[in-house]
Amino acid sequence: MTAGTSKDAVKAALTTQALETPSWAYGNSGTRFKVFAQPGVPRTTREKLDDAARVHAHTGVAPTVALHIPWDRVDDYAALGAYAAERGLRLGAINANVFQDDDYRLGSVTNPDPAIRRKALAHLLECVDIMDATGSRDLKLWFSDGTNYPGQDDLRTRQERLADALRAVHDRLGDDQRMLLEYKLFEPAFYATDVPDWGTAYAHCLKLGPKARVVVDTGHHAPGTNIEFIVATLLREGRLGGFDFNSRFYADDDLMVGAADPFQLFRIMYEVVRGGGLDPAAGVAFMLDQCHNIEAKIPAIIRSVMNVQEATAKALLVDADALADAQRTGDVLAANGVLMDAFSTDVRPLLADVREDLGLAPDPLGAYDRSGWQERIGKERVGGEQAGWGA
Ligand code: PSV
Ligand code: MN
């Protein structure tokens, strides 16, 4: 699929695009100041899957759910997979968590203490065991590792420790499994993060081999970073593993994707389309990584899926021939105009058609409201402990 294809091809591409929703977005979340509990929030991973099934039922394009371990730890992952399948879902990426134990105060796989490094690596390897049981293709690795003060630890040695751990995980992956390495400029480390940017992540992935790819979390950059350039570059190199979509006004805000800057999302999706990244063979995983602290969670996730679809539709509508002509002749304004025409197109009627072709209601949010699910979970999910970021 290339940019500027016919309306039918655009519709077909939109029908086959698959988005992965994160289990943790269905649970309670907040800031370091306050977590606001909401009625009807899932108590278990199975209830998170029940909610994810509603998102898929109303959008038709969200068939997989990412798990975060240990937040989603269960005794029987094969049974969890079967539970998902009964609801028309599959289990997606396994997200490792080496950032919430007291032991990790000075880092996980880059900690100066070899015993703590071994503990962190054991968790990463356990996540690969879980992938074997769930049939998941992707292990998503994000490290909170870093230092707060100059001189606190040796920057180069920490890179060596990181490389050693990544090598051990890479060697453990099966033929059809991949590792996606996520970078983040800062937070919780404030001086030097061990994987701060795509260049560092890419350098590690290159050394490891083709199963290692970079994941772009759209909230993990300095303000003003040209994320679409990073996307274009990683796609060219065959190392774009996927996205953690969300949006931000300030730092890693984890707001609904497309809410803060729909134009940026369009530019990113244009580079995805331009680089062939919508083709499933390109292996780009389109995942959300968001928190819904004050808004209702399930409709927020539906809205986020719709926002990605709208940006994708607009990207597909870019007139590739007109753009190439304008670029060839150096017509700056015409070239920019081609992109802006696509961005300014109201694609909502087209997406309503796509949904009707799938046998769905054209308005996913209205359909969700009418379904009565929100009232039902509010009444039924009483007692027990609500899932939350970190629980
Ligand atoms: C880190 O900020 C991150 O983006 C990683 O993907 C974590 O797994 C996730 O957030 C936790 O919400
Ligand atoms: Mn992320």
XYZ file of C-alpha atoms and ligand atoms in Angstrom:
404
model
C 0.000 0.000 0.000
C 1.410 3.391 -0.947
C 0.075 6.865 -0.385
C -2.678 8.209 -2.635
C -4.380 4.915 -3.492
C -8.025 4.527 -4.547
C -10.889 4.889 -2.117
C -11.497 1.134 -2.079
C -7.840 0.441 -1.354
C -7.928 3.046 1.416
C -10.957 1.339 2.918
C -9.315 -2.077 2.659
C -6.180 -0.809 4.382
C -8.275 0.673 7.180
C -10.110 -2.602 7.647
C -6.926 -4.604 7.995
C -5.138 -2.182 10.329
C -4.945 -3.757 13.777
C -4.411 -1.785 16.962
C -3.372 -3.257 20.292
C -4.847 -1.892 23.494
C -2.929 -2.011 26.794
C -4.398 -3.965 29.709
C -3.269 -1.264 32.142
C -5.324 1.451 30.434
C -8.486 -0.299 31.671
C -7.334 -0.024 35.295
C -7.167 2.968 37.601
C -4.288 5.361 37.100
C -3.243 8.809 38.138
C -0.296 11.002 38.854
C 2.053 10.919 41.819
C -0.474 13.246 43.474
C -3.637 11.162 43.255
C -5.188 8.105 41.656
C -8.922 8.647 41.141
C -10.835 5.376 41.327
C -13.679 4.943 38.837
C -16.758 2.739 39.170
C -16.716 -0.514 37.197
C -12.942 -0.706 36.830
C -11.706 -4.317 36.350
C -10.444 -6.270 39.329
C -8.682 -8.955 37.288
C -6.933 -9.408 33.969
C -9.966 -11.350 32.748
C -12.160 -8.328 33.443
C -9.657 -6.150 31.576
C -10.083 -8.521 28.632
C -13.874 -8.227 28.941
C -13.505 -4.459 28.523
C -11.010 -4.795 25.686
C -13.524 -7.040 23.923
C -16.027 -4.146 23.989
C -13.463 -1.863 22.332
C -12.879 -4.453 19.621
C -16.600 -5.150 19.210
C -17.351 -1.476 18.492
C -14.278 -0.600 16.417
C -13.493 -3.912 14.685
C -9.776 -3.110 14.646
C -8.502 -3.766 18.187
C -8.124 -7.547 18.349
C -5.094 -7.828 20.640
C -4.347 -6.794 24.205
C -0.895 -6.120 25.637
C -0.122 -7.555 29.064
C 2.194 -6.073 31.691
C 3.926 -8.485 34.047
C 3.522 -8.692 37.052
C 0.368 -6.537 36.853
C -1.265 -9.248 34.726
C 0.391 -12.269 36.290
C -1.911 -15.341 36.298
C -1.364 -19.008 37.090
C -2.370 -20.297 33.688
C -1.525 -18.200 30.632
C -2.868 -20.762 28.184
C -6.235 -20.514 29.973
C -6.030 -16.727 29.807
C -5.382 -16.987 26.081
C -8.411 -19.242 25.706
C -10.514 -16.740 27.684
C -9.362 -13.996 25.308
C -10.144 -16.139 22.254
C -13.701 -16.745 23.491
C -14.106 -12.972 23.355
C -12.620 -12.600 19.883
C -9.280 -11.369 21.217
C -5.663 -12.493 21.259
C -2.972 -11.746 23.813
C -0.418 -9.335 22.402
C 2.919 -7.973 23.531
C 4.293 -8.943 26.902
C 5.611 -5.874 28.717
C 8.327 -6.527 31.270
C 8.409 -4.564 34.485
C 11.779 -4.033 36.114
C 10.939 -0.650 37.571
C 8.782 -1.186 40.620
C 10.844 -3.182 43.124
C 12.823 -1.521 45.896
C 15.841 -3.405 44.561
C 15.777 -1.253 41.420
C 16.570 2.060 43.126
C 19.918 2.234 41.267
C 18.711 0.420 38.180
C 17.713 -3.050 37.042
C 19.867 -4.600 34.306
C 22.393 -1.750 34.661
C 22.486 -1.814 38.474
C 26.016 -1.828 39.917
C 25.055 -4.898 42.007
C 25.355 -8.132 39.978
C 22.743 -9.891 42.141
C 20.156 -7.259 41.237
C 21.137 -7.473 37.583
C 20.585 -11.233 37.750
C 17.163 -10.733 39.355
C 16.134 -8.283 36.602
C 17.348 -10.621 33.864
C 15.456 -13.516 35.424
C 12.266 -11.453 35.163
C 12.917 -10.668 31.491
C 13.472 -14.359 30.781
C 10.293 -15.233 32.690
C 8.485 -12.856 30.321
C 9.773 -14.901 27.371
C 8.414 -18.049 29.067
C 5.068 -16.266 29.294
C 5.272 -15.415 25.588
C 5.745 -19.118 24.873
C 2.516 -19.832 26.761
C 0.470 -16.953 25.308
C 1.805 -17.245 21.773
C 2.838 -13.581 21.892
C 5.266 -12.407 19.267
C 6.692 -9.377 21.052
C 8.530 -8.717 24.282
C 8.466 -5.000 25.025
C 11.342 -3.735 27.128
C 11.452 -0.383 28.804
C 14.071 0.328 31.443
C 13.724 3.062 34.033
C 17.471 2.662 34.518
C 19.645 5.724 34.683
C 21.338 8.103 37.069
C 20.247 11.285 38.805
C 23.617 12.902 39.396
C 26.774 13.323 37.325
C 29.374 10.866 38.556
C 26.788 8.621 40.232
C 27.807 5.677 38.036
C 29.906 5.056 34.960
C 27.863 5.757 31.844
C 29.889 3.389 29.646
C 29.847 0.479 32.090
C 26.088 0.782 32.358
C 25.847 0.405 28.568
C 27.920 -2.786 28.788
C 25.651 -4.216 31.488
C 22.641 -3.328 29.370
C 24.148 -4.979 26.295
C 24.861 -8.170 28.270
C 21.257 -8.428 29.499
C 19.801 -7.706 26.072
C 22.059 -10.374 24.536
C 20.876 -12.973 27.051
C 17.224 -12.170 26.300
C 17.789 -12.094 22.553
C 19.468 -15.504 22.659
C 16.472 -16.912 24.531
C 13.896 -15.737 21.933
C 12.226 -18.314 19.710
C 12.287 -18.100 15.922
C 9.028 -16.161 15.714
C 9.617 -13.951 18.728
C 11.001 -10.436 18.806
C 12.181 -7.942 21.352
C 11.103 -4.332 21.114
C 13.385 -1.889 22.887
C 11.725 1.305 24.053
C 13.631 4.524 24.675
C 12.688 7.476 26.832
C 14.466 10.774 27.234
C 14.039 11.117 30.982
C 11.974 10.034 33.964
C 12.403 8.549 36.455
C 16.122 9.172 35.920
C 16.786 12.897 35.654
C 20.451 13.141 34.695
C 21.185 10.256 32.305
C 18.751 7.613 31.143
C 20.447 4.416 29.923
C 18.226 4.171 26.813
C 17.379 7.835 26.245
C 16.838 7.964 22.493
C 16.254 6.005 19.308
C 19.942 6.113 18.394
C 20.945 4.262 21.546
C 18.118 1.767 21.131
C 18.973 1.271 17.462
C 22.676 0.736 18.186
C 21.831 -2.017 20.664
C 19.327 -3.606 18.272
C 21.799 -3.571 15.375
C 24.379 -5.465 17.416
C 21.797 -7.971 18.652
C 20.322 -9.043 15.338
C 17.083 -8.912 13.348
C 14.800 -10.011 16.186
C 15.577 -6.779 18.004
C 13.695 -3.676 16.990
C 13.012 -0.198 18.311
C 9.627 0.849 19.657
C 8.620 4.496 19.455
C 6.546 5.728 22.380
C 5.243 9.040 21.081
C 5.439 10.613 24.565
C 9.109 9.891 25.134
C 10.830 12.720 23.289
C 12.005 16.243 23.965
C 9.422 18.869 22.980
C 9.757 19.742 19.304
C 11.378 16.439 18.303
C 10.528 15.459 14.741
C 9.129 12.014 15.518
C 8.109 11.303 11.934
C 11.754 11.568 10.889
C 12.640 8.890 13.442
C 9.800 6.744 12.111
C 10.947 7.185 8.508
C 14.527 6.302 9.415
C 13.692 3.204 11.456
C 11.343 1.970 8.742
C 14.044 2.424 6.104
C 16.373 0.353 8.231
C 13.760 -2.346 8.860
C 13.986 -1.743 12.607
C 10.682 -0.103 13.466
C 9.135 -2.639 15.814
C 6.100 -0.615 16.666
C 4.515 2.272 18.477
C 3.361 3.006 21.965
C 0.810 5.652 21.004
C -0.313 8.385 23.357
C -0.179 12.160 23.322
C 1.355 14.835 25.442
C 1.446 18.553 26.066
C 4.423 18.619 28.443
C 6.303 15.409 29.284
C 5.163 11.775 29.204
C 1.530 12.767 29.771
C 0.026 9.495 28.436
C -3.091 11.305 27.186
C -5.278 9.924 24.412
C -3.352 9.596 21.156
C -4.279 12.337 18.717
C -5.758 14.524 21.445
C -2.867 16.933 21.887
C -1.536 17.136 18.341
C -3.557 15.409 15.603
C -1.313 16.973 12.960
C 1.752 15.282 14.432
C -0.090 11.962 14.448
C -0.989 12.482 10.793
C 2.647 13.240 9.920
C 3.747 10.083 11.710
C 1.125 7.976 9.948
C 2.061 9.523 6.612
C 5.642 8.271 7.088
C 4.284 4.863 8.075
C 2.233 4.706 4.879
C 5.084 6.148 2.797
C 7.487 3.523 4.147
C 5.141 0.548 3.670
C 4.642 0.183 7.409
C 0.920 -0.579 7.148
C 1.671 -3.854 5.398
C 1.526 -6.531 8.126
C 4.707 -7.996 6.612
C 6.568 -4.871 7.780
C 6.015 -6.071 11.336
C 5.050 -2.716 12.832
C 2.956 -3.189 15.983
C 0.461 -0.368 16.536
C -0.020 -0.293 20.288
C -1.550 2.216 22.649
C 0.220 3.050 25.923
C -2.042 5.437 27.745
C -3.591 6.209 31.117
C -7.094 7.570 31.555
C -6.864 9.344 34.865
C -9.968 11.540 34.775
C -11.975 10.378 31.755
C -14.029 7.193 31.405
C -11.614 4.511 30.292
C -13.380 2.346 27.722
C -14.773 5.252 25.676
C -11.368 6.958 25.913
C -9.751 3.878 24.412
C -12.410 3.714 21.689
C -11.781 7.401 20.955
C -8.035 6.726 20.772
C -8.518 3.890 18.297
C -10.701 6.192 16.188
C -8.063 8.937 16.329
C -5.406 6.575 14.973
C -7.807 5.439 12.261
C -8.544 9.033 11.264
C -4.855 9.904 11.042
C -4.237 6.731 9.020
C -7.102 7.491 6.639
C -5.786 10.996 6.023
C -2.275 9.656 5.449
C -3.639 7.172 2.913
C -5.436 9.986 1.095
C -2.260 11.959 0.375
C -2.044 12.308 -3.400
C 1.338 10.643 -3.965
C 1.624 11.646 -7.630
C 0.798 15.292 -6.995
C 3.232 15.340 -4.094
C 6.021 13.754 -6.134
C 5.435 16.279 -8.958
C 5.557 19.226 -6.612
C 8.681 17.898 -4.914
C 10.409 17.225 -8.238
C 9.736 20.729 -9.494
C 10.688 22.312 -6.215
C 7.217 23.753 -5.703
C 7.353 24.178 -1.964
C 3.857 25.559 -1.505
C 2.213 22.979 -3.738
C 3.972 20.127 -1.963
C 2.950 21.397 1.434
C -0.557 21.989 0.055
C -0.895 18.330 -0.974
C -0.194 17.201 2.574
C -2.470 19.840 4.074
C -5.325 18.895 1.712
C -5.176 15.338 2.980
C -4.919 16.444 6.580
C -7.904 18.767 6.156
C -10.141 16.070 4.675
C -13.054 15.031 6.855
C -12.519 11.259 6.889
C -15.297 10.514 9.349
C -17.828 9.556 6.638
C -15.241 7.225 5.064
C -14.602 5.552 8.421
C -18.331 5.246 9.030
C -18.501 3.362 5.695
C -15.607 1.143 6.718
C -17.422 0.229 9.936
C -20.685 -0.449 8.141
C -18.808 -2.729 5.733
C -17.615 -4.620 8.809
C -21.199 -4.891 10.041
C -20.595 -2.386 12.838
C -22.423 0.741 13.919
C -20.888 3.780 12.223
C -20.488 5.580 15.570
C -18.470 3.404 17.989
C -18.828 5.792 20.919
C -22.615 6.040 20.512
C -22.849 2.277 20.118
C -20.846 1.787 23.299
C -23.123 4.196 25.194
C -26.214 2.397 23.924
C -24.803 -1.036 24.795
C -25.314 -0.467 28.537
C -21.889 -1.999 29.314
C -20.760 0.943 31.437
C -23.853 0.743 33.676
C -23.528 -3.027 33.877
C -19.912 -3.070 35.068
C -20.687 -0.238 37.496
C -23.298 -2.452 39.128
C -21.555 -5.815 38.847
C -17.959 -4.991 39.729
C -18.469 -4.232 43.354
C -16.021 -5.386 46.004
C -12.590 -6.826 45.437
C -9.582 -4.737 44.590
C -9.677 -2.615 41.473
C -6.737 -2.994 39.121
C -4.464 -0.029 39.015
C -1.165 1.099 37.579
C 1.142 -0.918 39.765
C -1.426 -3.401 41.033
C 7.328 4.031 30.396
O 7.003 5.381 30.571
C 6.269 3.328 29.561
O 6.027 4.051 28.385
C 6.652 1.901 29.257
O 6.113 1.487 28.028
C 6.010 1.173 30.381
O 5.875 -0.207 30.172
C 4.699 1.890 30.437
O 5.043 3.254 30.243
C 3.939 1.729 31.702
O 2.749 2.482 31.639
Mn 5.508 3.076 26.543
